[in-house]
Amino acid sequence: MLAGVMNELSAARTGAQAPAWRHLPALQQPAYPDEAALAGVVADLRRRPPLVFAGEVDSLRDLIAQASAGDAFVLMGGDCAESFAHNTADNIRLKVQTILQMAAVLTYGASTPVVKVGRMAGQYAKPRSSDTETRGDVTLPSFRGDSVNGHEFTPECRIPDPTRMLDAYLRSGTTLNLIRAFTMGGYADLREVHSWNRGFTANPAYKRFESFADEIDRAMRFMEAAGVDFDALRQVDFYAAHEALLLEYEDAMIREDSRSGRLYDTSAHMLWVGERTREADGAHVAILAGVHNPVGVKVGPTTSPDDIARLMDRLNPDGVPGRLSLITRMGAGRIRQALPALVEAVRADGRPVTWITDPMHGNTITSDNGYKTRRFETILDEIRGFFEVHRALGTVPGGIHVELTGDDVTEVLGGGEHIDEAGLAEHYETLVDPRLNHQQSLEVAFEIAEMLKG
Ligand code: PEP
Ligand code: CO
């Protein structure tokens, strides 16, 4: 994140009009039992400092614009749901490390800068397919993420508690603080990151990537010989994004940038709306229409070209480059059929979007032994399909959005470690969706780098 752009964001909304969303249909919102408690939390949040700054947000929008033109590649990754229990220094460090390692490989493969965006520092609220969960003869509200209620299946935990939003705000702030320290303090040194990747390819399971790592070695020796100042490459920009799901929280984090009079959602640099809440006339799209951040929309296989046109009208009427990313999550079996019509419609429209693939959410299955999981091969297949469609149409694949963790979890089947159904039981820790573990994440990065080169 950029030092020296700490322009003021005032809590008062003097000039710009706050986004109007309260009269619109709002899906996936918690049913808080105590309205007054909710109002108290919202008033408290409105007085608190912003978590990100307008200048940083603008820089990210510019980078995403470059990605839409093929001059950069976006890498978004992190937990499906961050949790308060795993909000530790080690957990954050390992996730940042994993993303930096992936980015180093992708930078080489794409021969362009990689825009690093953590699904971190705020990814605490989840849409659910059902409002309630039943176990035996007990029915309770579904778990909606740690910023809403607790995962434990008891009435006390499952009743939505607005004070959890204050906890989420503080944890997001401390997470950002640590990310800033890591990425500005030398931890992101390219030489160091590359040596971690050499450690990965030294493992016989990943031998096939060794020649690729050798090429990066040679490129780095060349850079050194040519006098590149590696010390100047010790700092990287790293951004934060999450799903804008909890309307009260996002609204309470909107601030006016005193330089421009524009509104920013200062809970994260980038926000996206999920597949379940992306109605062009709904409250979630309305709130993002009213702020100046770069925004994303998750786009599933039922999306029509007309839906996309209406989303562009609402979220990016003037066609500002970098403002709107479409994050496609079609499923490996459907992307090759479903994506072309949408890409063609956007091309005909003429306003730019950045196409990002989420190869996770269209490929969720339940294993025979009852785990919500995904197959590594299927994830790769959706990524391949994404590149194939864009290559065939001459359009730009702008980035990837994945669920990952830096830990050695066993949640996704397959990969070089050959995690099988029985293996899922070993370290299955996710609260919601299965994540690529550290090794699987690197494997994905090497595979994509090869696709980008090829
Ligand atoms: C998610 O990103 O965790 C998610 C719920 O995705 P989608 O909205 O694409 O289903
Ligand atoms: Co998910």
Short mmCIF file of C-alpha atoms and ligand atoms in Angstrom, two decimals:
data_model
loop_
_atom_site.label_atom_id
_atom_site.label_comp_id
_atom_site.label_asym_id
_atom_site.label_seq_id
_atom_site.Cartn_x
_atom_site.Cartn_y
_atom_site.Cartn_z
CA MET A 1 0.00 0.00 0.00
CA LEU A 2 1.21 3.43 -0.79
CA ALA A 3 2.82 5.62 1.78
CA GLY A 4 2.29 9.32 1.44
CA VAL A 5 -1.25 9.28 0.13
CA MET A 6 -2.99 9.62 3.44
CA ASN A 7 -5.38 12.23 2.19
CA GLU A 8 -8.20 13.10 4.49
CA LEU A 9 -11.41 11.21 4.49
CA SER A 10 -13.89 12.99 6.63
CA ALA A 11 -16.64 11.21 8.46
CA ALA A 12 -19.14 13.92 7.61
CA ARG A 13 -20.79 13.55 4.24
CA THR A 14 -21.04 17.18 3.39
CA GLY A 15 -21.14 17.35 -0.38
CA ALA A 16 -21.65 14.00 -2.03
CA GLN A 17 -24.97 12.22 -1.81
CA ALA A 18 -24.91 9.02 0.26
CA PRO A 19 -25.90 5.95 -1.73
CA ALA A 20 -29.65 5.32 -1.55
CA TRP A 21 -30.21 1.64 -0.92
CA ARG A 22 -32.55 1.42 2.07
CA HIS A 23 -35.75 1.31 0.02
CA LEU A 24 -34.41 -1.45 -2.26
CA PRO A 25 -34.66 -5.24 -1.88
CA ALA A 26 -31.77 -6.35 0.34
CA LEU A 27 -31.00 -10.07 0.25
CA GLN A 28 -28.87 -12.02 2.72
CA GLN A 29 -29.10 -9.56 5.63
CA PRO A 30 -28.99 -10.77 9.25
CA ALA A 31 -32.17 -10.48 11.31
CA TYR A 32 -30.85 -8.51 14.29
CA PRO A 33 -33.15 -8.93 17.27
CA ASP A 34 -32.23 -5.54 18.79
CA GLU A 35 -32.64 -2.53 16.47
CA ALA A 36 -31.28 -0.07 19.03
CA ALA A 37 -28.10 -2.09 19.51
CA LEU A 38 -27.61 -2.14 15.74
CA ALA A 39 -28.11 1.63 15.51
CA GLY A 40 -25.56 2.14 18.30
CA VAL A 41 -22.93 0.06 16.50
CA VAL A 42 -23.53 1.83 13.21
CA ALA A 43 -23.20 5.25 14.86
CA ASP A 44 -19.96 4.11 16.48
CA LEU A 45 -18.53 2.80 13.20
CA ARG A 46 -19.34 6.07 11.43
CA ARG A 47 -17.02 7.96 13.79
CA ARG A 48 -14.10 5.59 13.40
CA PRO A 49 -11.10 6.20 11.14
CA PRO A 50 -11.11 4.79 7.61
CA LEU A 51 -9.30 1.49 7.10
CA VAL A 52 -8.01 2.43 3.63
CA PHE A 53 -7.36 5.75 1.92
CA ALA A 54 -8.75 7.27 -1.24
CA GLY A 55 -5.34 7.63 -2.90
CA GLU A 56 -4.63 3.92 -2.44
CA VAL A 57 -8.06 3.03 -3.80
CA ASP A 58 -7.46 5.19 -6.87
CA SER A 59 -4.09 3.49 -7.45
CA LEU A 60 -5.76 0.10 -7.39
CA ARG A 61 -8.37 1.27 -9.88
CA ASP A 62 -5.58 2.35 -12.23
CA LEU A 63 -3.84 -1.02 -11.89
CA ILE A 64 -7.05 -2.92 -12.58
CA ALA A 65 -7.52 -0.72 -15.65
CA GLN A 66 -4.10 -1.85 -16.84
CA ALA A 67 -5.19 -5.45 -16.34
CA SER A 68 -8.24 -4.88 -18.53
CA ALA A 69 -5.85 -3.91 -21.32
CA GLY A 70 -3.47 -6.83 -20.78
CA ASP A 71 -0.76 -4.67 -19.22
CA ALA A 72 -1.11 -6.21 -15.75
CA PHE A 73 -2.65 -9.33 -14.23
CA VAL A 74 -4.82 -9.33 -11.10
CA LEU A 75 -4.26 -11.96 -8.42
CA MET A 76 -6.98 -12.02 -5.75
CA GLY A 77 -6.80 -14.65 -3.04
CA GLY A 78 -7.65 -15.51 0.52
CA ASP A 79 -10.09 -17.34 2.72
CA CYS A 80 -13.67 -18.00 1.79
CA ALA A 81 -14.48 -16.64 5.25
CA GLU A 82 -11.84 -15.12 7.50
CA SER A 83 -12.42 -16.06 11.11
CA PHE A 84 -11.75 -14.28 14.37
CA ALA A 85 -10.09 -17.43 15.74
CA HIS A 86 -7.55 -17.53 12.90
CA ASN A 87 -6.87 -13.80 12.96
CA THR A 88 -3.27 -14.41 14.06
CA ALA A 89 0.08 -13.07 12.90
CA ASP A 90 1.15 -16.47 11.55
CA ASN A 91 -2.04 -16.99 9.61
CA ILE A 92 -1.82 -13.54 8.02
CA ARG A 93 1.90 -13.88 7.29
CA LEU A 94 1.48 -17.25 5.58
CA LYS A 95 -1.36 -15.99 3.42
CA VAL A 96 0.65 -12.92 2.38
CA GLN A 97 3.65 -15.15 1.71
CA THR A 98 1.57 -17.49 -0.45
CA ILE A 99 0.16 -14.61 -2.50
CA LEU A 100 3.64 -13.07 -2.93
CA GLN A 101 5.05 -16.42 -4.08
CA MET A 102 2.21 -16.86 -6.57
CA ALA A 103 2.67 -13.30 -7.78
CA ALA A 104 6.40 -13.81 -8.43
CA VAL A 105 5.67 -16.82 -10.64
CA LEU A 106 2.80 -15.09 -12.44
CA THR A 107 4.85 -11.94 -13.06
CA TYR A 108 7.37 -14.06 -14.93
CA GLY A 109 4.70 -16.01 -16.80
CA ALA A 110 2.66 -12.97 -17.79
CA SER A 111 5.63 -10.62 -18.29
CA THR A 112 3.48 -7.93 -16.72
CA PRO A 113 3.08 -6.55 -13.20
CA VAL A 114 0.81 -8.64 -10.97
CA VAL A 115 -1.73 -6.71 -8.91
CA LYS A 116 -1.82 -8.32 -5.48
CA VAL A 117 -5.20 -8.25 -3.74
CA GLY A 118 -5.90 -10.20 -0.55
CA ARG A 119 -9.37 -11.55 0.11
CA MET A 120 -8.35 -10.38 3.54
CA ALA A 121 -8.85 -7.74 6.21
CA GLY A 122 -12.65 -7.75 6.05
CA GLN A 123 -13.88 -11.01 4.48
CA TYR A 124 -16.06 -11.77 7.50
CA ALA A 125 -19.63 -11.99 6.13
CA LYS A 126 -21.08 -14.84 4.07
CA PRO A 127 -24.21 -15.32 1.95
CA ARG A 128 -25.93 -18.63 2.71
CA SER A 129 -28.29 -20.81 0.70
CA SER A 130 -30.65 -21.13 3.67
CA ASP A 131 -31.54 -18.75 6.51
CA THR A 132 -31.59 -21.61 8.98
CA GLU A 133 -29.67 -24.78 9.74
CA THR A 134 -31.26 -27.86 11.29
CA ARG A 135 -29.41 -30.52 13.23
CA GLY A 136 -31.59 -33.28 14.62
CA ASP A 137 -34.66 -31.51 15.91
CA VAL A 138 -32.92 -28.17 16.53
CA THR A 139 -33.22 -25.33 14.00
CA LEU A 140 -31.07 -22.20 14.40
CA PRO A 141 -30.07 -19.26 12.19
CA SER A 142 -27.37 -20.21 9.66
CA PHE A 143 -23.79 -19.14 10.30
CA ARG A 144 -23.30 -15.92 8.28
CA GLY A 145 -19.66 -15.18 9.06
CA ASP A 146 -17.88 -13.97 12.18
CA SER A 147 -19.00 -10.37 11.67
CA VAL A 148 -22.61 -11.56 12.09
CA ASN A 149 -22.80 -14.57 14.42
CA GLY A 150 -20.76 -17.45 15.83
CA HIS A 151 -20.12 -20.75 14.07
CA GLU A 152 -20.90 -22.86 17.13
CA PHE A 153 -24.33 -24.49 16.89
CA THR A 154 -25.95 -22.93 19.96
CA PRO A 155 -28.72 -20.32 20.14
CA GLU A 156 -26.41 -17.86 21.95
CA CYS A 157 -23.82 -18.06 19.17
CA ARG A 158 -26.14 -18.14 16.19
CA ILE A 159 -28.27 -15.10 17.07
CA PRO A 160 -26.88 -12.16 15.02
CA ASP A 161 -24.95 -9.75 17.24
CA PRO A 162 -24.18 -6.29 15.80
CA THR A 163 -21.18 -5.75 18.12
CA ARG A 164 -19.40 -8.38 16.03
CA MET A 165 -19.11 -5.70 13.32
CA LEU A 166 -16.92 -3.65 15.68
CA ASP A 167 -14.72 -6.69 16.23
CA ALA A 168 -14.51 -7.24 12.46
CA TYR A 169 -13.55 -3.58 11.96
CA LEU A 170 -10.74 -3.78 14.54
CA ARG A 171 -9.44 -7.11 13.23
CA SER A 172 -9.50 -5.75 9.68
CA GLY A 173 -7.45 -2.78 10.89
CA THR A 174 -4.85 -4.91 12.65
CA THR A 175 -4.67 -7.24 9.64
CA LEU A 176 -4.05 -4.28 7.32
CA ASN A 177 -1.43 -2.99 9.71
CA LEU A 178 0.45 -6.28 9.56
CA ILE A 179 0.09 -6.52 5.78
CA ARG A 180 1.50 -3.00 5.44
CA ALA A 181 4.40 -3.91 7.75
CA PHE A 182 5.21 -7.12 5.85
CA THR A 183 4.98 -5.66 2.37
CA MET A 184 6.76 -2.40 3.19
CA GLY A 185 9.34 -3.81 5.60
CA GLY A 186 11.37 -6.11 3.36
CA TYR A 187 9.39 -9.34 3.67
CA ALA A 188 8.35 -9.04 0.02
CA ASP A 189 11.96 -8.92 -1.26
CA LEU A 190 11.84 -10.63 -4.66
CA ARG A 191 15.08 -12.57 -3.98
CA GLU A 192 13.59 -13.97 -0.79
CA VAL A 193 10.25 -14.80 -2.44
CA HIS A 194 12.04 -16.58 -5.27
CA SER A 195 14.10 -18.63 -2.82
CA TRP A 196 10.84 -19.80 -1.18
CA ASN A 197 9.66 -20.87 -4.63
CA ARG A 198 12.92 -22.80 -5.13
CA GLY A 199 12.11 -24.61 -1.90
CA PHE A 200 8.75 -25.55 -3.37
CA THR A 201 10.11 -26.84 -6.68
CA ALA A 202 12.82 -28.81 -4.83
CA ASN A 203 10.03 -31.11 -3.59
CA PRO A 204 9.91 -34.16 -5.93
CA ALA A 205 6.11 -33.76 -6.19
CA TYR A 206 6.62 -30.45 -8.01
CA LYS A 207 9.69 -31.41 -10.05
CA ARG A 208 7.90 -30.56 -13.29
CA PHE A 209 8.07 -26.86 -12.38
CA GLU A 210 11.81 -26.90 -11.77
CA SER A 211 12.82 -25.84 -15.26
CA PHE A 212 10.40 -22.94 -14.99
CA ALA A 213 12.03 -21.88 -11.71
CA ASP A 214 15.44 -22.25 -13.39
CA GLU A 215 14.32 -19.79 -16.04
CA ILE A 216 13.31 -17.30 -13.35
CA ASP A 217 16.73 -17.84 -11.74
CA ARG A 218 18.44 -16.96 -14.98
CA ALA A 219 16.23 -13.91 -15.45
CA MET A 220 17.10 -12.71 -11.96
CA ARG A 221 20.83 -13.23 -12.54
CA PHE A 222 20.49 -11.28 -15.75
CA MET A 223 18.70 -8.46 -13.91
CA GLU A 224 21.43 -8.41 -11.29
CA ALA A 225 24.19 -8.36 -13.89
CA ALA A 226 22.42 -5.56 -15.71
CA GLY A 227 22.47 -3.52 -12.51
CA VAL A 228 18.83 -3.74 -11.40
CA ASP A 229 18.52 -2.37 -7.89
CA PHE A 230 16.92 -5.28 -6.03
CA ASP A 231 16.79 -3.24 -2.85
CA ALA A 232 14.32 -0.98 -4.61
CA LEU A 233 12.12 -4.05 -5.18
CA ARG A 234 11.80 -4.86 -1.50
CA GLN A 235 8.47 -3.08 -1.15
CA VAL A 236 5.28 -4.05 -2.94
CA ASP A 237 1.76 -2.67 -3.08
CA PHE A 238 -0.76 -5.08 -1.61
CA TYR A 239 -4.48 -4.35 -1.54
CA ALA A 240 -7.48 -5.66 0.39
CA ALA A 241 -10.91 -6.73 -0.90
CA HIS A 242 -14.00 -8.46 0.41
CA GLU A 243 -17.61 -9.17 -0.51
CA ALA A 244 -19.78 -6.13 0.22
CA LEU A 245 -22.52 -8.15 1.84
CA LEU A 246 -23.41 -6.50 5.15
CA LEU A 247 -25.11 -3.31 4.03
CA GLU A 248 -25.08 -1.60 7.42
CA TYR A 249 -21.36 -2.19 7.84
CA GLU A 250 -20.39 -1.04 4.35
CA ASP A 251 -22.64 2.01 4.59
CA ALA A 252 -21.13 2.95 7.95
CA MET A 253 -17.63 2.84 6.45
CA ILE A 254 -18.38 5.30 3.63
CA ARG A 255 -16.39 8.53 3.92
CA GLU A 256 -16.02 11.60 1.77
CA ASP A 257 -12.60 12.29 0.27
CA SER A 258 -11.94 15.92 1.09
CA ARG A 259 -9.79 16.42 -2.02
CA SER A 260 -12.43 15.43 -4.52
CA GLY A 261 -15.70 15.40 -2.57
CA ARG A 262 -16.20 11.82 -3.73
CA LEU A 263 -17.44 8.98 -1.55
CA TYR A 264 -15.32 5.91 -0.86
CA ASP A 265 -16.17 2.73 0.99
CA THR A 266 -13.15 2.77 3.27
CA SER A 267 -13.62 -0.78 4.57
CA ALA A 268 -11.44 -2.11 1.71
CA HIS A 269 -9.76 -0.98 -1.48
CA MET A 270 -12.01 -3.13 -3.64
CA LEU A 271 -15.47 -4.55 -2.95
CA TRP A 272 -17.46 -7.09 -4.88
CA VAL A 273 -21.08 -8.22 -4.89
CA GLY A 274 -21.71 -11.94 -4.82
CA GLU A 275 -23.61 -14.13 -7.24
CA ARG A 276 -26.59 -14.21 -4.87
CA THR A 277 -26.91 -10.44 -4.40
CA ARG A 278 -26.03 -9.04 -7.81
CA GLU A 279 -29.48 -7.81 -8.94
CA ALA A 280 -28.94 -4.57 -10.84
CA ASP A 281 -31.93 -3.06 -8.98
CA GLY A 282 -30.97 -4.40 -5.56
CA ALA A 283 -29.47 -2.75 -2.50
CA HIS A 284 -25.98 -4.24 -2.87
CA VAL A 285 -25.45 -2.89 -6.36
CA ALA A 286 -26.92 0.46 -5.25
CA ILE A 287 -24.44 0.88 -2.42
CA LEU A 288 -21.47 0.15 -4.68
CA ALA A 289 -22.91 2.41 -7.39
CA GLY A 290 -22.56 5.26 -4.92
CA VAL A 291 -18.86 4.88 -4.07
CA HIS A 292 -15.72 5.46 -6.06
CA ASN A 293 -13.83 2.21 -5.32
CA PRO A 294 -13.08 -0.35 -7.98
CA VAL A 295 -15.87 -2.92 -7.74
CA GLY A 296 -16.44 -6.47 -8.86
CA VAL A 297 -19.51 -8.55 -9.61
CA LYS A 298 -19.53 -12.33 -9.38
CA VAL A 299 -21.10 -13.73 -12.50
CA GLY A 300 -22.48 -17.27 -12.63
CA PRO A 301 -23.74 -19.44 -15.50
CA THR A 302 -27.31 -18.09 -15.43
CA THR A 303 -26.18 -14.51 -16.13
CA SER A 304 -27.55 -13.08 -19.36
CA PRO A 305 -25.96 -10.46 -21.62
CA ASP A 306 -28.83 -8.20 -20.58
CA ASP A 307 -27.95 -8.63 -16.88
CA ILE A 308 -24.41 -7.55 -17.70
CA ALA A 309 -25.61 -4.51 -19.63
CA ARG A 310 -27.74 -3.42 -16.68
CA LEU A 311 -24.86 -3.95 -14.26
CA MET A 312 -22.61 -1.82 -16.44
CA ASP A 313 -25.29 0.90 -16.57
CA ARG A 314 -25.58 0.90 -12.79
CA LEU A 315 -21.95 0.43 -11.80
CA ASN A 316 -19.96 1.99 -14.60
CA PRO A 317 -22.23 4.14 -16.79
CA ASP A 318 -19.34 6.25 -18.08
CA GLY A 319 -17.03 3.33 -18.80
CA VAL A 320 -14.23 4.34 -16.42
CA PRO A 321 -11.37 1.85 -16.97
CA GLY A 322 -10.66 -0.28 -13.90
CA ARG A 323 -13.94 0.58 -12.19
CA LEU A 324 -15.77 -2.70 -12.96
CA SER A 325 -14.43 -6.24 -12.87
CA LEU A 326 -16.59 -9.20 -13.83
CA ILE A 327 -15.53 -12.20 -11.80
CA THR A 328 -16.83 -15.23 -13.67
CA ARG A 329 -17.58 -18.43 -11.75
CA MET A 330 -19.25 -20.65 -14.28
CA GLY A 331 -18.06 -24.13 -13.40
CA ALA A 332 -15.50 -26.01 -15.46
CA GLY A 333 -18.20 -27.86 -17.39
CA ARG A 334 -19.98 -24.67 -18.43
CA ILE A 335 -17.47 -21.89 -18.90
CA ARG A 336 -16.69 -22.69 -22.53
CA GLN A 337 -20.39 -22.46 -23.44
CA ALA A 338 -21.53 -19.70 -21.06
CA LEU A 339 -18.73 -17.14 -21.19
CA PRO A 340 -18.45 -16.25 -24.91
CA ALA A 341 -21.88 -14.59 -25.19
CA LEU A 342 -21.13 -12.37 -22.18
CA VAL A 343 -17.71 -11.40 -23.49
CA GLU A 344 -19.18 -10.63 -26.91
CA ALA A 345 -21.90 -8.47 -25.33
CA VAL A 346 -19.35 -6.46 -23.37
CA ARG A 347 -17.22 -6.01 -26.44
CA ALA A 348 -20.21 -4.79 -28.43
CA ASP A 349 -21.08 -2.36 -25.63
CA GLY A 350 -17.61 -0.86 -25.76
CA ARG A 351 -17.30 0.09 -22.07
CA PRO A 352 -14.28 -1.63 -20.52
CA VAL A 353 -14.49 -4.36 -17.89
CA THR A 354 -11.73 -6.43 -16.37
CA TRP A 355 -12.42 -10.15 -16.75
CA ILE A 356 -11.32 -12.20 -13.75
CA THR A 357 -11.85 -15.94 -13.31
CA ASP A 358 -13.04 -17.44 -10.03
CA PRO A 359 -12.48 -21.16 -10.71
CA MET A 360 -13.69 -22.14 -7.23
CA HIS A 361 -17.38 -21.37 -6.75
CA GLY A 362 -18.80 -23.14 -9.78
CA ASN A 363 -16.96 -26.34 -8.85
CA THR A 364 -18.03 -27.19 -5.32
CA ILE A 365 -19.00 -30.83 -4.66
CA THR A 366 -19.67 -33.02 -1.65
CA SER A 367 -17.34 -35.98 -1.18
CA ASP A 368 -18.74 -39.44 -0.44
CA ASN A 369 -17.58 -39.00 3.14
CA GLY A 370 -19.52 -35.77 3.48
CA TYR A 371 -16.99 -32.96 2.97
CA LYS A 372 -17.74 -29.86 0.93
CA THR A 373 -14.79 -29.93 -1.44
CA ARG A 374 -13.46 -29.17 -4.94
CA ARG A 375 -11.16 -31.06 -7.28
CA PHE A 376 -7.83 -29.48 -8.11
CA GLU A 377 -8.08 -30.72 -11.71
CA THR A 378 -11.55 -29.18 -12.14
CA ILE A 379 -10.29 -25.84 -10.83
CA LEU A 380 -7.46 -25.92 -13.38
CA ASP A 381 -9.91 -26.88 -16.10
CA GLU A 382 -12.06 -23.80 -15.45
CA ILE A 383 -8.94 -21.63 -15.58
CA ARG A 384 -7.97 -23.24 -18.89
CA GLY A 385 -11.48 -22.65 -20.22
CA PHE A 386 -11.27 -18.99 -19.22
CA PHE A 387 -8.02 -18.51 -21.16
CA GLU A 388 -9.32 -20.47 -24.14
CA VAL A 389 -12.46 -18.34 -24.45
CA HIS A 390 -10.53 -15.07 -24.26
CA ARG A 391 -7.88 -16.30 -26.69
CA ALA A 392 -10.54 -17.39 -29.16
CA LEU A 393 -12.32 -14.03 -28.98
CA GLY A 394 -9.20 -11.89 -28.86
CA THR A 395 -10.18 -10.40 -25.50
CA VAL A 396 -8.10 -10.02 -22.36
CA PRO A 397 -8.07 -12.48 -19.42
CA GLY A 398 -7.34 -9.98 -16.67
CA GLY A 399 -6.88 -12.02 -13.53
CA ILE A 400 -7.75 -14.79 -11.15
CA HIS A 401 -9.72 -14.92 -7.90
CA VAL A 402 -9.11 -17.95 -5.66
CA GLU A 403 -9.88 -19.21 -2.19
CA LEU A 404 -6.61 -20.11 -0.52
CA THR A 405 -4.78 -20.27 2.76
CA GLY A 406 -1.09 -20.37 3.58
CA ASP A 407 -1.62 -23.35 5.86
CA ASP A 408 -1.33 -27.08 5.17
CA VAL A 409 -5.05 -27.75 5.15
CA THR A 410 -6.68 -30.67 3.33
CA GLU A 411 -9.83 -29.20 1.81
CA VAL A 412 -9.37 -29.49 -1.97
CA LEU A 413 -8.96 -32.95 -3.56
CA GLY A 414 -5.91 -33.72 -5.67
CA GLY A 415 -2.87 -31.66 -6.56
CA GLY A 416 0.72 -32.84 -6.20
CA GLU A 417 0.06 -34.14 -2.71
CA HIS A 418 -2.76 -36.31 -4.11
CA ILE A 419 -5.22 -35.47 -1.34
CA ASP A 420 -7.96 -38.10 -1.52
CA GLU A 421 -11.35 -38.36 0.16
CA ALA A 422 -9.96 -39.99 3.29
CA GLY A 423 -7.23 -37.33 3.40
CA LEU A 424 -9.82 -34.54 3.63
CA ALA A 425 -10.43 -35.52 7.26
CA GLU A 426 -6.85 -34.72 8.29
CA HIS A 427 -6.86 -30.91 8.33
CA TYR A 428 -10.25 -29.75 7.17
CA GLU A 429 -10.58 -26.36 8.89
CA THR A 430 -12.62 -24.02 6.70
CA LEU A 431 -15.79 -22.54 8.14
CA VAL A 432 -17.47 -22.30 4.74
CA ASP A 433 -15.81 -23.21 1.40
CA PRO A 434 -12.76 -25.43 0.74
CA ARG A 435 -9.51 -23.56 0.08
CA LEU A 436 -6.37 -24.37 -1.86
CA ASN A 437 -3.58 -25.02 0.63
CA HIS A 438 -0.16 -23.41 0.34
CA GLN A 439 1.26 -26.05 -2.05
CA GLN A 440 -1.87 -26.23 -4.20
CA SER A 441 -1.88 -22.43 -4.50
CA LEU A 442 1.68 -22.43 -5.80
CA GLU A 443 0.86 -25.26 -8.16
CA VAL A 444 -2.02 -23.21 -9.58
CA ALA A 445 0.33 -20.25 -10.03
CA PHE A 446 2.92 -22.32 -11.92
CA GLU A 447 0.20 -23.86 -14.10
CA ILE A 448 -1.24 -20.43 -14.97
CA ALA A 449 2.22 -19.00 -15.59
CA GLU A 450 2.76 -21.76 -18.13
CA MET A 451 -0.62 -21.04 -19.74
CA LEU A 452 0.24 -17.33 -19.90
CA LYS A 453 3.60 -18.03 -21.48
CA GLY A 454 2.20 -20.54 -23.92
C1 PEP B 1 -17.55 -16.38 -2.24
O1 PEP B 1 -16.77 -15.72 -2.94
O2 PEP B 1 -17.20 -16.93 -1.18
C2 PEP B 1 -18.93 -16.58 -2.73
C3 PEP B 1 -19.93 -16.81 -1.91
O3 PEP B 1 -18.99 -16.53 -4.07
P1 PEP B 1 -20.24 -16.40 -5.07
O4 PEP B 1 -20.91 -15.11 -4.71
O5 PEP B 1 -19.55 -16.35 -6.40
O6 PEP B 1 -21.08 -17.60 -4.88
CO CO B 2 -16.51 -19.11 -0.95
#
